[in-house]
Amino acid sequence: MIYTTIINNQTISISDIPEMNYNEFIDLNTGFLTNSPEKHCVNYFGYPVSNQIRLICCIADDNTHQIYLSSCFVKSGDQLDSFTARNFNFEKFEREIHENFGVDYNDHPWLKPVRYAKNRFDPSQTIANYPFFSIESDELHEVGVGPIHAGIIEPGHFRFICNGEQILHLEIQLGYQHRGIEQQFLAKKKLLQRTTIAESIAGDTVVGHTTAFSHVWESLCGFQPSHDMEYARTLALELERMAVHTGDLSAVCTDIAYQLGSAVFGRLRTPIINFMQEWGGNRLSKGLIRPGRNQFPFTPELAQRLAGILDVYEPDFLEMNEQLFQLPSALSRFERTGVVSYEDVLSIGTVGMAARMSGLSRDIRQSHPFGLYPEMNHEPIIKHHGDVYSRVQIRKAEVKQSMQYIRNLIQNVPESSENEPVFQSPKPNSFTLSLVEGWRGEICHCAITDEQGELAHYKVKDPSFHNWLALALAVRNNEISDFPICNKSFNLSYSGHDL
Amino acid sequence: MFDNVKIVYHQGKQFITDTANAKVPGIFRGRPVISFEKVNEAELVDLCPVDAISGNPVSIDLGKCTFCGECAKQFPNKIRFTTDYKISTNDRNRLIVKEGDEEPIEVDPEKVRNEIRRIFGRSLKLRQVSAGGDNSCEMELNAANNVQFDISRYGIDFVASPRHADGIVITGPITENMAEPLQICYDAIPEPKIIVLVGTDAISGGIHVGSSALDRSFLDKYPIDLYIPGNPAHPLTIVNGLLDLTRKRKI
Ligand code: SF4
């Protein structure tokens, strides 16, 4: 078995990724995952090379901090055995390869379009004729929601099959937000344009995606980011996590009609995002993270301001949590609602909070550390029940943890290296992979360059790509009225999935 | 009970009493001001990621600008972003700020359709459609309704059904896959109805201009009643824009 090994943010020559025949390829990669909860697929994609498709599979090993790369050439129209039939981690990835390139699988259990990309292989498959799963029965009924939902949220179509109030099955059809992000990375040539595209992958994860892009670009160009750049990124990531988790606690309270929690958590999110504006001029951190640069150096004055904000935030945050977590009416809605078991989160390869809710420790900050995390000895917050309660508890605990990290970080504000970056052009014929733990989970960006060092392929994977299926499993056998809190407790990204 | 009272007490008074004159904290990239300073115009025009800058005279189109701040960083004597968040207007041309322009960007009362102020002056119900939005403008629209900005105190609400709505608020560059749902939603709103575009992506396509995955033909069919620029639009830009469109206010 031949594969190569890299670590997070390492650039290698594309020719260093071994090629093998499909039988070896499938045995190797599904074999990696057999009885190995510490390994999962962080990316698996194809890209065209002359008239063939080169598949590249990236398996991360959380124990050794390594990422195993292997590849295989196939053709569109090829009939292949699917990885998925052996391991469900690969389900969405293979659907995407099928959708984009027309590679066919003999035994894939769920071979459906993923997002209706513009350049999909089969143009007759449109978002209007999605092949929904259905059951013939006089007892059951279907409920369709969306694409436009009731509130101010992104679009997606949900099809529930219900027995009375009880949900038997939920199918989630996405793709409405597809903007062609990956193609735009290639079409737009300026670095600032590409950074702006990275910023608009998911507006709630601006820091996460822009950090991943910056790491990819810097690694491709052989640029070593300075300590103050990594400091700013690490600090911003933890602030983004705090802000979103606080906002989501508010939203969960809204969905159980708990007005006080909704108002207080909603208000507590504001000082954090307003601080982002004080620092970088934008509440959602757009414009803050740039490859090769510390765009808005963090100053001791900002550190002092932030310490003051946290001092006011913390007692109110804790007070509200204490009240929420002793409220029987809230607990009865949270506990044992929307459960996903450890076996299920492992088999479908969920990441981030959606893995940690069921006892599966997946956290790039610990397993493949980047930025300043190697020095921070991060310990992931793990819960075990896989229900709404676990997800709400993780948010509370992670806010407290992030607050501690931020407090430590702002003790020592580094001098800023205010020099203009001297970028070499990206290395030709290279491959880079960057993993970042965003608040929602693992973000993976991969880049491949051509002979000229131009981007030949750019691949983005948002954590939602894995985690939407966890939501579909969570609502099974729950009442349809519990769908909103299940959905909110995950808060997955539509635009990040659809790209 | 006592604990709840304590929480409410700690919550304090949150809402912004005067949304038209509130100050935003720290640095903020609102309405730009462009000086007459001589600079290398070609270089300035070229650095913008979204072609929002034109030369001779130098101008910035806020309908295209992603407010990245790069132009002000590279040419600090030429371009400066003020903290003026009141940048919504009903006149697409007003979004283009030229050298020397210092005056505020406003809704032109002449161009507001008659029925808007007559019918929607006290109550406006809106249906929001995210058409390829990255969830940033969507979050800020939600924030416009939180305990601080509290837009519903002005009778402006977001509703679930287009049948209950007086207009549509569009975010995002309008993807091909959302073009039809957007049209269906718009058609379901009873007349008279308004169209509001929130954010750079909706107004011009933003950074996504040129992507083949978009279908912006919807916008060619109807007049736009309000442009609310930003990346994302700030809640105060949203609140003030909608108020200026629908009612006469004392300055
Ligand atoms: S701030 Fe606006 S005008 Fe200036 S470079 Fe950025 S996008 Fe262009």
XYZ file of C-alpha atoms in Angstrom, chain B residues 13 48 53 62 83 94 134 150 168 171 174 212 221 224 241 245-246 250:
18
model
C -31.689 49.393 29.352
C -10.036 47.135 -5.755
C -13.341 52.407 -7.983
C -20.931 51.659 -2.687
C -18.312 56.113 10.577
C -26.365 58.247 -5.085
C -23.517 34.080 2.985
C -35.506 46.879 17.886
C -39.434 41.662 -0.234
C -29.832 39.385 0.287
C -29.151 35.670 -6.488
C -21.905 31.539 -13.968
C -37.838 43.310 -14.265
C -35.834 48.761 -6.776
C -32.824 53.125 5.363
C -37.995 55.244 2.756
C -41.321 54.890 4.488
C -37.671 65.386 11.417
